[in-house]
Coordinates of C-alpha atoms (C1' of nucleotides) in Angstrom, one line a residue:
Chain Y
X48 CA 0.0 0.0 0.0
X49 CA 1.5 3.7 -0.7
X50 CA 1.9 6.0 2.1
X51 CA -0.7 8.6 1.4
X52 CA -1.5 12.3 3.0
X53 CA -3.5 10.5 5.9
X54 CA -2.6 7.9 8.5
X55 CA -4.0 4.5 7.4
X56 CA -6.9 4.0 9.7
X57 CA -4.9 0.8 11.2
X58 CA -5.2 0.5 15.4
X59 CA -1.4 0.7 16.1
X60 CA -1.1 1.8 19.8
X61 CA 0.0 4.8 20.1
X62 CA 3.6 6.2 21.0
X63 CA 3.6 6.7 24.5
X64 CA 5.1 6.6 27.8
X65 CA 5.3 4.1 30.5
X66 CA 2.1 6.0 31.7
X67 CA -1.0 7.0 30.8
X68 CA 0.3 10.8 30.5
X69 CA -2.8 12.5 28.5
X70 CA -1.2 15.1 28.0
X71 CA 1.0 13.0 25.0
X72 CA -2.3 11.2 24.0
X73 CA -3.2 12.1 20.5
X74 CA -7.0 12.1 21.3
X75 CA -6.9 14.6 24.2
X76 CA -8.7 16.6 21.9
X77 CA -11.5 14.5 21.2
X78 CA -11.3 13.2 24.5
X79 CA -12.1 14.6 28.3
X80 CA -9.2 16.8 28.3
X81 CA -10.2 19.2 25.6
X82 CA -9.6 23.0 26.3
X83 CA -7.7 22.0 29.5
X84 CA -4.2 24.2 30.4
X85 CA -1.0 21.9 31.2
X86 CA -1.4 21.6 35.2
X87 CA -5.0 20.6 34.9
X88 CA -4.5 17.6 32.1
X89 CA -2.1 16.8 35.0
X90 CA -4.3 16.8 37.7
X91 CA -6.5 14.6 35.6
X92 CA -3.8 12.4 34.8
X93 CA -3.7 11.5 38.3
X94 CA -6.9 10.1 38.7
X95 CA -7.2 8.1 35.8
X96 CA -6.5 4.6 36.8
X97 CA -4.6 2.0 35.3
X98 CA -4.9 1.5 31.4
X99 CA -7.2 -1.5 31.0
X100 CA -6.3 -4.1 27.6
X101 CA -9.9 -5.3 26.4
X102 CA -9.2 -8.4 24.1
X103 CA -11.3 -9.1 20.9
X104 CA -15.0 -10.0 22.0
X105 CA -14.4 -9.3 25.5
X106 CA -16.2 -7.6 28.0
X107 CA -15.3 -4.0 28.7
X108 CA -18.6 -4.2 31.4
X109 CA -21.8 -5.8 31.2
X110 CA -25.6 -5.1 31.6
X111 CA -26.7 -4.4 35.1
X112 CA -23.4 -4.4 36.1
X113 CA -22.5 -1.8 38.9
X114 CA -21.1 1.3 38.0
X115 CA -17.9 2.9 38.7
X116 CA -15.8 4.6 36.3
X117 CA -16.2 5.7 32.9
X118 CA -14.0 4.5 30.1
X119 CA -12.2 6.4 27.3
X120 CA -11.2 4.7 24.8
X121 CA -7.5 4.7 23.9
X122 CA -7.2 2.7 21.1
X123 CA -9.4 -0.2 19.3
X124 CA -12.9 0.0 18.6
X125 CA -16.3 -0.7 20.6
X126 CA -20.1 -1.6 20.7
X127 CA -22.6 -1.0 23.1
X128 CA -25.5 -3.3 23.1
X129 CA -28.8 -3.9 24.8
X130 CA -30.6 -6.9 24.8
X131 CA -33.7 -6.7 24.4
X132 CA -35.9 -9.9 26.7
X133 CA -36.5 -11.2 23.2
X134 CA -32.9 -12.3 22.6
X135 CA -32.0 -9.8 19.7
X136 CA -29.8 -7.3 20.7
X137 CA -30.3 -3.1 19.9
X138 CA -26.5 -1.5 19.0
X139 CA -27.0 1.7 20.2
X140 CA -23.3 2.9 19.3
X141 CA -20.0 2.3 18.3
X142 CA -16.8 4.2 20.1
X143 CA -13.7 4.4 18.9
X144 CA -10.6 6.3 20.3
X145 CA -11.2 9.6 22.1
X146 CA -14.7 8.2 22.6
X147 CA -15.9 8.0 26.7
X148 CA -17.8 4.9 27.5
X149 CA -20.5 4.3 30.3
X150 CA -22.5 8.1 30.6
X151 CA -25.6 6.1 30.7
X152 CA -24.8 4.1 33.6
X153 CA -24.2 7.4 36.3
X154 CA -28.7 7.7 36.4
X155 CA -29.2 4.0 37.8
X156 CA -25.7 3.6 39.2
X157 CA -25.2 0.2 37.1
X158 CA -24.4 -0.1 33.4
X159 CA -27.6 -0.1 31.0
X160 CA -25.7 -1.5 28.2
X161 CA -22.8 -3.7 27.6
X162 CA -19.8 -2.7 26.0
X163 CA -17.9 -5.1 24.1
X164 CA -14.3 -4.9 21.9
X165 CA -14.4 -5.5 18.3
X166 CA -11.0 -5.9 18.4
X167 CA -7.9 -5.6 20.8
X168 CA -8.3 -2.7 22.4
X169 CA -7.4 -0.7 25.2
X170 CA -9.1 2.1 27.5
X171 CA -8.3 4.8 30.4
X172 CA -10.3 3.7 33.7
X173 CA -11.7 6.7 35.1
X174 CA -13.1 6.6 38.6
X175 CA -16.2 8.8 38.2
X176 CA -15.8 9.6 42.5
X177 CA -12.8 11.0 41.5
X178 CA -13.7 12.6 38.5
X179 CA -16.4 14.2 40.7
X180 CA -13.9 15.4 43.3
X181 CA -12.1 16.9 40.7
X182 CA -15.5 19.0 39.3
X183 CA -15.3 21.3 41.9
X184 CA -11.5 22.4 41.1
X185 CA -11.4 22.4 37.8
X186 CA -14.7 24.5 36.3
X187 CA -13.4 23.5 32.6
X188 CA -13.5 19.9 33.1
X189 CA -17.0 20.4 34.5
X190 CA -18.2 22.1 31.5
X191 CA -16.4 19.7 29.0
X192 CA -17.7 17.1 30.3
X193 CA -21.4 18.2 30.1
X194 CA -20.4 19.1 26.6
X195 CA -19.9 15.5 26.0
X196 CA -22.3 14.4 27.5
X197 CA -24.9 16.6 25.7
X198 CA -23.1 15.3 22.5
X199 CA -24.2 11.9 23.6
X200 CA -27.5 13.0 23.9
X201 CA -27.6 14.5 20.4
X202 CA -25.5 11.4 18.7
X203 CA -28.7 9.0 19.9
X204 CA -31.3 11.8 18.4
X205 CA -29.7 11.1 15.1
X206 CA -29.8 7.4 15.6
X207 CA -33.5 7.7 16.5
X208 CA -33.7 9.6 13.3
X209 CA -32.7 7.3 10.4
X210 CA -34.3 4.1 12.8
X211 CA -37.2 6.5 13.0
X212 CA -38.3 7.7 9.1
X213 CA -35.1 6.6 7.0
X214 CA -35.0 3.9 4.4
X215 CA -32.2 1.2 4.5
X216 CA -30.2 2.9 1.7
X217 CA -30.3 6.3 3.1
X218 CA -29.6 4.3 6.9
X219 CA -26.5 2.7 5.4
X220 CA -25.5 5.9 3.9
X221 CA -25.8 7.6 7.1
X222 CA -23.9 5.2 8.7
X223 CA -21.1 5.5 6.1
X224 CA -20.8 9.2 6.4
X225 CA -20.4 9.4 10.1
X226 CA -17.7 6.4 10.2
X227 CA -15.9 8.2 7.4
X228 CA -16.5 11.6 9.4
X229 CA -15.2 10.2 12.7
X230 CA -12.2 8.4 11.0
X231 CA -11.4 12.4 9.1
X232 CA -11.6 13.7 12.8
X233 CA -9.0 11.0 14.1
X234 CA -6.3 12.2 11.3
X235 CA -7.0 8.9 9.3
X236 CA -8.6 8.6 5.7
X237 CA -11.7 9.4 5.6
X238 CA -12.2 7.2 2.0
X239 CA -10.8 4.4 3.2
X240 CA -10.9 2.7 6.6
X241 CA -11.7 -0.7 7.5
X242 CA -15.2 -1.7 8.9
X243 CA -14.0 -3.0 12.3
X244 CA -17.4 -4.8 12.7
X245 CA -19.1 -7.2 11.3
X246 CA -22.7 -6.7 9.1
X247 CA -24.7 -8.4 12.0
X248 CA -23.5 -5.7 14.3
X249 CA -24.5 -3.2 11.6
X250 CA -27.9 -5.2 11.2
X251 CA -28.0 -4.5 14.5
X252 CA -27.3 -0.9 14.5
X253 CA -29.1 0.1 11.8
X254 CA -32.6 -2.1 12.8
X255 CA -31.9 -3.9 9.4
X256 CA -31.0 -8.1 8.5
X257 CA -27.4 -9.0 8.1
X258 CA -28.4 -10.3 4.3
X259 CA -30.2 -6.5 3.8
X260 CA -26.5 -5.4 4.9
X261 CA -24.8 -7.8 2.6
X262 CA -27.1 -6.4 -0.1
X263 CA -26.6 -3.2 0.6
X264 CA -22.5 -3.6 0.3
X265 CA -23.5 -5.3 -3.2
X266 CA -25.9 -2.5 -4.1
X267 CA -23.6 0.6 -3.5
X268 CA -20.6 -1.4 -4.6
X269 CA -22.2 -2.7 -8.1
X270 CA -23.3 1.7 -8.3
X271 CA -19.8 2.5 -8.2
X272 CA -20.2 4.6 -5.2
X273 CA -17.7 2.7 -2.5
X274 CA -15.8 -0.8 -3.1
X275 CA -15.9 -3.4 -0.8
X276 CA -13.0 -6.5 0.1
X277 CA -14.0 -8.1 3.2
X278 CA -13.6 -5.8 5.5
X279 CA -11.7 -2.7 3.6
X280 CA -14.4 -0.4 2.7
X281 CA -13.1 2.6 0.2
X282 CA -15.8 6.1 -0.4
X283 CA -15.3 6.3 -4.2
X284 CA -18.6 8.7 -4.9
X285 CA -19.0 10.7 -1.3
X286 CA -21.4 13.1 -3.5
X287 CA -23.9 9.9 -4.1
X288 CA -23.7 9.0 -0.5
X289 CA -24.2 12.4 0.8
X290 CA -27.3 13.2 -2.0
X291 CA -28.6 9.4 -0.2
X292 CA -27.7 10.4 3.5
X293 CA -29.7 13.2 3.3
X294 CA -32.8 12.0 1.5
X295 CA -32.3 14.1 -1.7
X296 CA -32.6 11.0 -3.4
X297 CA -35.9 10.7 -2.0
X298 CA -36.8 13.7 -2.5
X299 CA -36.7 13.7 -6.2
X300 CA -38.0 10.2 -6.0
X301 CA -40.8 11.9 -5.1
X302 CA -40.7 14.8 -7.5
X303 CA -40.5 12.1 -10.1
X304 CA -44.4 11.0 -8.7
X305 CA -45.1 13.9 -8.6
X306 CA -44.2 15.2 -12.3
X307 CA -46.0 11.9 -13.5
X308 CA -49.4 12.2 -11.6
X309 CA -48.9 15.7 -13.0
X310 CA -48.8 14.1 -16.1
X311 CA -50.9 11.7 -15.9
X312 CA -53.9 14.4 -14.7
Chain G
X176 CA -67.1 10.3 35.9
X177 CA -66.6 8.9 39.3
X178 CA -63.9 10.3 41.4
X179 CA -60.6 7.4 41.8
X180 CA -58.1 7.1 44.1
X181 CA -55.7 8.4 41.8
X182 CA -56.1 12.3 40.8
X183 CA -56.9 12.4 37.2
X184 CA -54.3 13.1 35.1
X185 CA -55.8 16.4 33.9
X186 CA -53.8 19.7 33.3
X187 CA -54.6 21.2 36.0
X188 CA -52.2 23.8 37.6
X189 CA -50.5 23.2 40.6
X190 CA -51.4 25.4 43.6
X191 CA -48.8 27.9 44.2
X192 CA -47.8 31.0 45.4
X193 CA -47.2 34.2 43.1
X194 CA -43.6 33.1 42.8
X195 CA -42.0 30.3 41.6
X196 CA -40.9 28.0 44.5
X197 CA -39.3 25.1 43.9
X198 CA -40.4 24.2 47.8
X199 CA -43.6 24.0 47.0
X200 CA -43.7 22.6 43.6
X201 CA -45.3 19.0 43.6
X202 CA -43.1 18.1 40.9
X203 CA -39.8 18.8 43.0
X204 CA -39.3 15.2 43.5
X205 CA -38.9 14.6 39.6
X206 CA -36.8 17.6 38.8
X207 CA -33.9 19.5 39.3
X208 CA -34.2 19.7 43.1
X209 CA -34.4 16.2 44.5
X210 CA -32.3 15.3 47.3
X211 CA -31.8 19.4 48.0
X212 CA -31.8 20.7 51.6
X213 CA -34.3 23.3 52.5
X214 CA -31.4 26.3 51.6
X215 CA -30.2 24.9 48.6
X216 CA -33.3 24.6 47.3
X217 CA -33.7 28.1 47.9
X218 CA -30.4 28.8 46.2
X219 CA -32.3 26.9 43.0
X220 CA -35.2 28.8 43.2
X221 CA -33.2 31.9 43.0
X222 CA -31.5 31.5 39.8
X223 CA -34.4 30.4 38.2
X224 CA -35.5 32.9 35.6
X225 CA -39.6 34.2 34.4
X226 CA -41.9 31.5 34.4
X227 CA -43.0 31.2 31.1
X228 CA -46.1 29.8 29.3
X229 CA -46.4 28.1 26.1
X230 CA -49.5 28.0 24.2
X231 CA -51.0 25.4 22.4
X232 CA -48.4 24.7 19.0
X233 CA -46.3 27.1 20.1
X234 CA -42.6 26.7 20.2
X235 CA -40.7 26.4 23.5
X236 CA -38.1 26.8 21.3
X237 CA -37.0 26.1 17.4
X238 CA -33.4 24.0 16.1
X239 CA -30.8 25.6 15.6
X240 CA -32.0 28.3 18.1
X241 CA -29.2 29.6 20.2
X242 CA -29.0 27.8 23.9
X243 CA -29.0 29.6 27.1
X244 CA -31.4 28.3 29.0
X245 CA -33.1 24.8 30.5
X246 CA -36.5 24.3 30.8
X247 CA -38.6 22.7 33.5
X248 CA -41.8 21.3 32.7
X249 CA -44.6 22.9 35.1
X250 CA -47.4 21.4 33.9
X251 CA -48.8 20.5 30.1
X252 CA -47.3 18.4 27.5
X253 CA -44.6 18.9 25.0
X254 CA -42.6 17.1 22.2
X255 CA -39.3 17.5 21.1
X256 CA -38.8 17.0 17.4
X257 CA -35.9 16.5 15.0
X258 CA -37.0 17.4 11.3
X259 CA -35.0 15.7 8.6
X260 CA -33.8 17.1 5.5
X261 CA -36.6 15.3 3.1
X262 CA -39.2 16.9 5.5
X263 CA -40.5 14.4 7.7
X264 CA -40.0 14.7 11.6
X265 CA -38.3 12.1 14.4
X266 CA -40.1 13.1 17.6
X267 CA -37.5 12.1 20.4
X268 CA -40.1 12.5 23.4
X269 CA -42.6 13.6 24.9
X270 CA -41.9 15.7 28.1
X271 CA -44.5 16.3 30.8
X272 CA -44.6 18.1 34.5
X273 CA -40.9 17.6 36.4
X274 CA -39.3 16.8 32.8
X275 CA -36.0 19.0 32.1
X276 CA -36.3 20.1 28.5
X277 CA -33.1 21.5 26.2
X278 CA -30.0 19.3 27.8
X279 CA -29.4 18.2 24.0
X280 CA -28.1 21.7 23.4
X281 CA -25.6 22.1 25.8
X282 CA -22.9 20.5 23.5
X283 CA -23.4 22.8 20.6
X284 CA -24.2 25.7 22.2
X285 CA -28.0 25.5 20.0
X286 CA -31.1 23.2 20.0
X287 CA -30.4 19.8 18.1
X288 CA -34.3 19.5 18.2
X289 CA -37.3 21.9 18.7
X290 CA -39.7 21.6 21.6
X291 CA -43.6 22.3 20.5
X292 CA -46.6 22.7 22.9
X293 CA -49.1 19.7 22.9
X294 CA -51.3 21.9 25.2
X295 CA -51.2 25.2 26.8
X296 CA -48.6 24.6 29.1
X297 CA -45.9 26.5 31.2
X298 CA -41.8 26.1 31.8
X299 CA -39.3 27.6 34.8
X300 CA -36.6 28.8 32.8
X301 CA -32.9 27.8 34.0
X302 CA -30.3 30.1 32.8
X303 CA -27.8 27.7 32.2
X304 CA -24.7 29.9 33.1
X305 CA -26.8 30.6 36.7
X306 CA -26.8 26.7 36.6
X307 CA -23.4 25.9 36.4
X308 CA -22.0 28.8 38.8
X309 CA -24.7 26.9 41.3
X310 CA -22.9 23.7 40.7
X311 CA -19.8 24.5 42.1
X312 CA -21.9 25.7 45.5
X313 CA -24.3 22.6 45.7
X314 CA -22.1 19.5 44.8
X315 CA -25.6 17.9 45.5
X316 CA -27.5 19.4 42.4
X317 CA -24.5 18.7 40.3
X318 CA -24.7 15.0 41.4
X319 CA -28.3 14.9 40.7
X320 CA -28.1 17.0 37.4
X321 CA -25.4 14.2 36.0
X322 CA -28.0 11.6 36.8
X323 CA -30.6 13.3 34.7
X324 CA -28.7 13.7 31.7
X325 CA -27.6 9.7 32.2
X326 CA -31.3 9.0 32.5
X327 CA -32.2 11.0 29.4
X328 CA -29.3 8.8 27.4
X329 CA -30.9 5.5 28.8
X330 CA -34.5 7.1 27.6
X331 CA -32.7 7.3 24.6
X332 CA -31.3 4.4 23.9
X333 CA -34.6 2.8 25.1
X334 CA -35.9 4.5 22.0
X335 CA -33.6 3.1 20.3
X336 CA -34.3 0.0 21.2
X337 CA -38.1 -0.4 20.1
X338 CA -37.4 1.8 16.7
X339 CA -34.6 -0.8 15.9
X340 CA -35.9 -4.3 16.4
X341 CA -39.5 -4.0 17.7
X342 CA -42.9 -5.1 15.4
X343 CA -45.6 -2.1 15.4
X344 CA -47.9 -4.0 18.0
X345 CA -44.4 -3.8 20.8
X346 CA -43.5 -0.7 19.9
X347 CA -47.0 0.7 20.5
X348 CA -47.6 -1.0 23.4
X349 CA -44.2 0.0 25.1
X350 CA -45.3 3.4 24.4
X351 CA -48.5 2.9 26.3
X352 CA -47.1 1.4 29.2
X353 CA -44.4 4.0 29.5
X354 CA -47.1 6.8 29.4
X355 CA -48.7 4.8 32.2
X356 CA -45.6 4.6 34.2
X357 CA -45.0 8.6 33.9
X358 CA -48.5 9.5 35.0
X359 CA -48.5 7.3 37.9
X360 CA -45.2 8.6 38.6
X361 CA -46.5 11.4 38.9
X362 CA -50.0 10.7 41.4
X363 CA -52.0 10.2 38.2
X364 CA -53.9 7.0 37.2
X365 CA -51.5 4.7 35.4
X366 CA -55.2 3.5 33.8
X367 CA -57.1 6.4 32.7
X368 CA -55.2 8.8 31.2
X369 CA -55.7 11.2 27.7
X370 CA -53.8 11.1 25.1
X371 CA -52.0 14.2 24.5
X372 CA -50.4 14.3 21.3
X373 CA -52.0 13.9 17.9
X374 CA -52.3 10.4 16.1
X375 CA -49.5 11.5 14.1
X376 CA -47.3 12.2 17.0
X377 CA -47.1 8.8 18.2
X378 CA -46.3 8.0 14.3
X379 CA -43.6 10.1 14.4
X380 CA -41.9 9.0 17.8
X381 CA -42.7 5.0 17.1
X382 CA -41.5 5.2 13.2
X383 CA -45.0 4.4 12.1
X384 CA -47.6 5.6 9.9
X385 CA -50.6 7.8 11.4
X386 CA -52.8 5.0 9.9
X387 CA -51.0 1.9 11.6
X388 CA -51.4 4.0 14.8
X389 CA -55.2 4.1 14.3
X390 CA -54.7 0.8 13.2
X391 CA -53.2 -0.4 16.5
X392 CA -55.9 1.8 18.2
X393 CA -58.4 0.0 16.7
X394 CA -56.8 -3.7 17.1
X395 CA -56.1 -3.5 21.1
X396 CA -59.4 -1.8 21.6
X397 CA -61.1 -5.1 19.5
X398 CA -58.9 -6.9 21.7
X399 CA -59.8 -5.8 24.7
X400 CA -56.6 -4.5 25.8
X401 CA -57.8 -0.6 26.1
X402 CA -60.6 1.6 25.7
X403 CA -60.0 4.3 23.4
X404 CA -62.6 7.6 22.6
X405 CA -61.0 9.6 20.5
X406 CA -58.2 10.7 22.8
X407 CA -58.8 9.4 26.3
X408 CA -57.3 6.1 26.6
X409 CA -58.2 3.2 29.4
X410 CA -55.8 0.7 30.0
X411 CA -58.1 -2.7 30.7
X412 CA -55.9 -5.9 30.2
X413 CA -52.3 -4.7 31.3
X414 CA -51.2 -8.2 31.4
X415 CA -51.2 -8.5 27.7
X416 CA -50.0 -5.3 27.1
X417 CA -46.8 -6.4 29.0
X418 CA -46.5 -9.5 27.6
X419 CA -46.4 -7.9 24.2
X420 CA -44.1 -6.0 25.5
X421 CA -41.9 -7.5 26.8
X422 CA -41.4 -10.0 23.8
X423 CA -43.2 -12.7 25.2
X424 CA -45.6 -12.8 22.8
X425 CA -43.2 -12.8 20.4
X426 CA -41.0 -16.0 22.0
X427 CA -44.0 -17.6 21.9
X428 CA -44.8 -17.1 18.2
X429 CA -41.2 -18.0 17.5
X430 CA -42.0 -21.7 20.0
X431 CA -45.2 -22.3 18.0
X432 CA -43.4 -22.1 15.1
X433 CA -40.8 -24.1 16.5
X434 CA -43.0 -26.9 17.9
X435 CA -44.6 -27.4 14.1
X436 CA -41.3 -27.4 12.3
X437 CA -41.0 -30.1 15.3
X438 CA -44.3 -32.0 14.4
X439 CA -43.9 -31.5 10.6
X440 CA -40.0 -33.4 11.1
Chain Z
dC1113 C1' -73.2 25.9 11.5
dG1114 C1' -69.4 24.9 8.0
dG1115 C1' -64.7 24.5 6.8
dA1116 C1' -60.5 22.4 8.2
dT1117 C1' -58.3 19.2 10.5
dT1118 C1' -57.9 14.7 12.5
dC1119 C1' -59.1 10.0 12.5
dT1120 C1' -60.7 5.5 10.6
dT1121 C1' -60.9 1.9 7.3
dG1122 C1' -60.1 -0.5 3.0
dA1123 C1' -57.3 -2.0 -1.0
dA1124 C1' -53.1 -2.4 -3.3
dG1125 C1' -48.2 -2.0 -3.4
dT1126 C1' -43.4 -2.4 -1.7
dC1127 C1' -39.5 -2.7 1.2
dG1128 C1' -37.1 -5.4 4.0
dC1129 C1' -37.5 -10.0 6.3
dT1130 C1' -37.4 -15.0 6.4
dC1131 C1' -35.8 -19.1 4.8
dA1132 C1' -32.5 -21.7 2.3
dA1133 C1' -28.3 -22.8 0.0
dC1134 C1' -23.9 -22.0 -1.0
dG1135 C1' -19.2 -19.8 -0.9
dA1136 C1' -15.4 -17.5 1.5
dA1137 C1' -12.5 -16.7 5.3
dC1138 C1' -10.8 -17.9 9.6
dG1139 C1' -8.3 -20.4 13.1
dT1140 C1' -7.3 -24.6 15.3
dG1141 C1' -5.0 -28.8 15.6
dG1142 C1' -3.0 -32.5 13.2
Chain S
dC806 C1' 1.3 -26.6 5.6
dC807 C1' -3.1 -28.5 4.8
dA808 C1' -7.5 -30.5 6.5
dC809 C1' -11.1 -29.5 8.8
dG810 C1' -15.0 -27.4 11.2
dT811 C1' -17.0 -23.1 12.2
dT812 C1' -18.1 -18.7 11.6
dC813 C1' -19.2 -15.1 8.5
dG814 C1' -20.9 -13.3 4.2
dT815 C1' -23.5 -13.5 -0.3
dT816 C1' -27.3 -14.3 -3.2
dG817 C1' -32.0 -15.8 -4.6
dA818 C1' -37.1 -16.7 -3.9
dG819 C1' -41.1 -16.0 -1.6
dC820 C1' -43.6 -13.7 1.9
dG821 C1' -45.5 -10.6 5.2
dA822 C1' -45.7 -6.3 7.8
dC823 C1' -46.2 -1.9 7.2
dT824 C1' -46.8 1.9 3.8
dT825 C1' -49.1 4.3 0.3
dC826 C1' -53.1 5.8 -1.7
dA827 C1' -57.9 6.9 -1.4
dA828 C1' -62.3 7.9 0.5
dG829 C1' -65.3 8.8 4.0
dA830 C1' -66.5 9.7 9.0
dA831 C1' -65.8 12.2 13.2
dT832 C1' -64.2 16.1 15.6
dC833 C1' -62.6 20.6 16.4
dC834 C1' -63.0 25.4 16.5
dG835 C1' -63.7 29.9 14.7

DNA sequence: CGGATTCTTGAAGTCGCTCAACGAACGTGG
DNA sequence: CCACGTTCGTTGAGCGACTTCAAGAATCCG
C-alpha cells in the first residue's frame, strides 16, 4: 500500500510513555481533556486509573453491572448493546478512540448496556468519584464534560432519526458518512478505513438483517459509489452517499411521482 | 365520571404561590431539586429565571435556536422533534410536569431539536450559566443533574431499542405502558389517562404511519386491551400489554413455530 | 353551523424479512 | 502446511408487515 497524506486507519497503539500521560495522547482533543491548560491535564492524569487491555469479544462491562468509572477509549474499537428480553440485541453505538464509555450508567448507578471490543483494544479507567472530586477544582472539566455528555444525547437523536423515518439505503449511507467523518476527525482517511465490525452488528445498529447489509454492500458497490473487500471499505462517490444520507434521493424520487401524476392528470 | 383514588391526570395547575418555588412545587421530586436541603433549594429557586407559558403549537423553542437556557416542565405536555432534510420529523419525546427540557443543546451551544406545545402549558426557565456557577456551590444538584442527563441517554437508547428491532404492535404497546408509568409517577392514574399528542405524533416517535397508529388503536381496543374515545385512553388488560411488550408474545410465536417445524420433522 | 383538521378503514403495493443454500474466510489442531 | 470445522458473508425466492393511496367519518373550532 503507498503512504498517502493520511494515517491508514490501522489500530497501532499509540507512542507513549510508561504512563497513561494525556497530555501525550493524540486524542486529548477529542477526549475529556479538551480545552484544559497543562497543570489541569495533569491533575487529571492523576486520577485516571490503570490502562485497561480489552481483548477481541471481550467484556469492557456488562448489563446491570455496577457502575464505577467511565471508560475512554484509547485505542481499538467498541459496541454497546442492549438486549432486548426477546434475545436480539439493539447497537446503540460504536466508540472508537477519544470516545468515553459508560455516561448512561451514572442515572441508575449500574451499566444499562454492555460494551464489548471489536477488536484488541485498550481504555483509560476513570473513577467517576474521583472525577467528581475533581469538578469542583477544575470549572473547565465540568463544563467539558457536560459538553460531552450533551453530545451523547444529540448522537442518539440522530440514531432515532434514520431508525425513526429513514429507508435502508439512506440508513447505510448515514452510517457510512459518520464512520468516514469520525475516521477524518481521528487524522485517518476518511475514503478508506476498515469496517471493524461485522454486518450483524451493523444489522444491529441500523434495525436492518445482516443479508439487507450484505445487499446493501452489493448494491452501493455494483453503483460504483464505494468498493468493498471483506472488511476494507473505500468512499469512491462521497457526493452519491451524501445526496442518499440526506434523502435528496428521495426527495426527487418523489418529485419524479409527482411530475408523473402531473402528467398523468 | 366517578372520582378514583388516583387524581386524574388532567392539566390542572399546581397550587402555588405568586412566585415560583421550587419548595412548593409538587413536581420537586422529579426535577432539578431532589435530594436538595431546604437552603439549597432556595439557592435553585433563585436562579431560576420568568416563568414562562407556552401555548398550544407554540414553540418552547425552534433547532438551531441559540441555547442559554433549560426548561422545566410545570405542567402540560410537550414534544421534542428532529425534522430531517426530506421533510419528515423524528419526535425524540414527549416531556411532561418535572421533565427537564433543552439538555441536548448544551454540547453545541444550540437546540439539536425543537420543543412544541401539545397543550397550553408552562416552563421555569434555567439560565444555564446561573446553573453551572450553582454547581460548584451545591455538589448535590450537580450529582443529581449528572444523573438526569444519564437517564435521558438510557431514555434514549430505550428509543432506540423499540425503533430498531421491535414489530408495530411492541412498539405501540411499550409506548403505552411508558405513558402509564409517567403519569403514575406522577400521582396520576396509570389507567385512565388522555392522550395528549395527535395520532401523528405517536407515528412520528414510534417510526409508524398515522394510519398503523389508528390501526393499532383499533386492534387493542377489539382486543380488549384498552378503551380508546377519540383521545382518552383506558388501559383494561395490562397483562397483555406487557407481555407484548416484553417480547413474550413474540417467543411464543417463535416456539409455536418451533414446535410445528418439530411436528412437521 | 361549516370548513378544516384529524381520524378511521379498506385495497393495493413495496420494502425489507425469512428461509435456504452456497461460498469464502478464519483459526485450530494435526 | 493442509485439512477441517466453524463462523461469516453472499445471493436468490417468496412472503409478510407496514406503507401508500384513497375515500369517507368524526371532531374541532372559529
Amino acid at each position: 500500500m503507498t503512504t498517502t497524506m493520511h494515517m491508514v486507519a490501522s489500530t497501532a497503539q499509540p507512542a507513549m510513555t510508561s504512563q497513561n500521560k494525556c497530555a501525550v495522547c493524540s486524542f486529548k482533543k477529542l477526549c475529556l481533556p479538551l480545552g484544559l491548560d497543562e497543570a489541569d491535564v495533569g491533575r487529571l492524569d492523576k486520577i485516571i486509573g490503570r490502562r485497561r487491555r480489552v481483548a477481541r469479544d471481550e467484556n469492557l462491562y456488562r448489563m446491570d453491572q455496577p457502575f464505577t468509572s467511565l471508560y475512554a477509549v484509547r485505542f481499538g474499537h467498541f459496541k454497546t448493546a442492549q438486549v432486548n428480553p426477546d434475545g436480539k440485541q439493539q447497537i446503540t453505538g460504536f466508540q472508537m478512540a477519544g470516545d468515553l464509555l459508560g455516561m448512561d450508567a451514572i442515572g441508575a448507578g449500574r451499566h444499562a448496556c454492555a460494551a464489548v471490543a471489536l477488536e484488541d483494544s485498550e481504555v483509560c479507567e476513570i473513577p467517576f468519584a474521583r472525577l467528581q472530586e475533581l469538578f469542583g477544582q477544575v470549572p473547565q472539566l465540568l463544563q467539558h464534560f457536560h459538553r460531552i455528555m450533551s453530545q451523547e444525547i444529540m448522537r442518539e437523536q440522530n440514531v432515532m432519526l434514520f431508525l425513526g423515518n429513514m429507508r435502508a439505503e439512506q440508513r447505510f449511507a448515514v452510517f457510512l458518512l459518520n464512520l468516514s467523518a469520525r475516521y477524518a476527525a481521528r487524522g485517518y482517511s476518511p475514503s478508506n478505513f476498515q469496517l471493524r465490525m461485522s454486518r450483524e452488528d451493523i444489522g444491529d445498529y441500523l434495525g436492518l438483517t445482516i443479508e439487507s447489509i450484505s445487499r446493501l454492500l452489493s448494491k452501493f458497490r455494483k453503483a460504483g459509489w464505494i468498493s468493498i473487500d471483506n472488511r476494507e471499505l473505500a468512499i469512491l462517490d462521497r457526493p452519491s452517499l451524501e445526496a442518499l444520507s440526506t434523502g435528496v434521493a428521495a426527495a426527487q424520487r418523489n418529485n419524479v411521482v409527482e411530475i408523473r401524476q402531473a402528467v398523468a392528470a
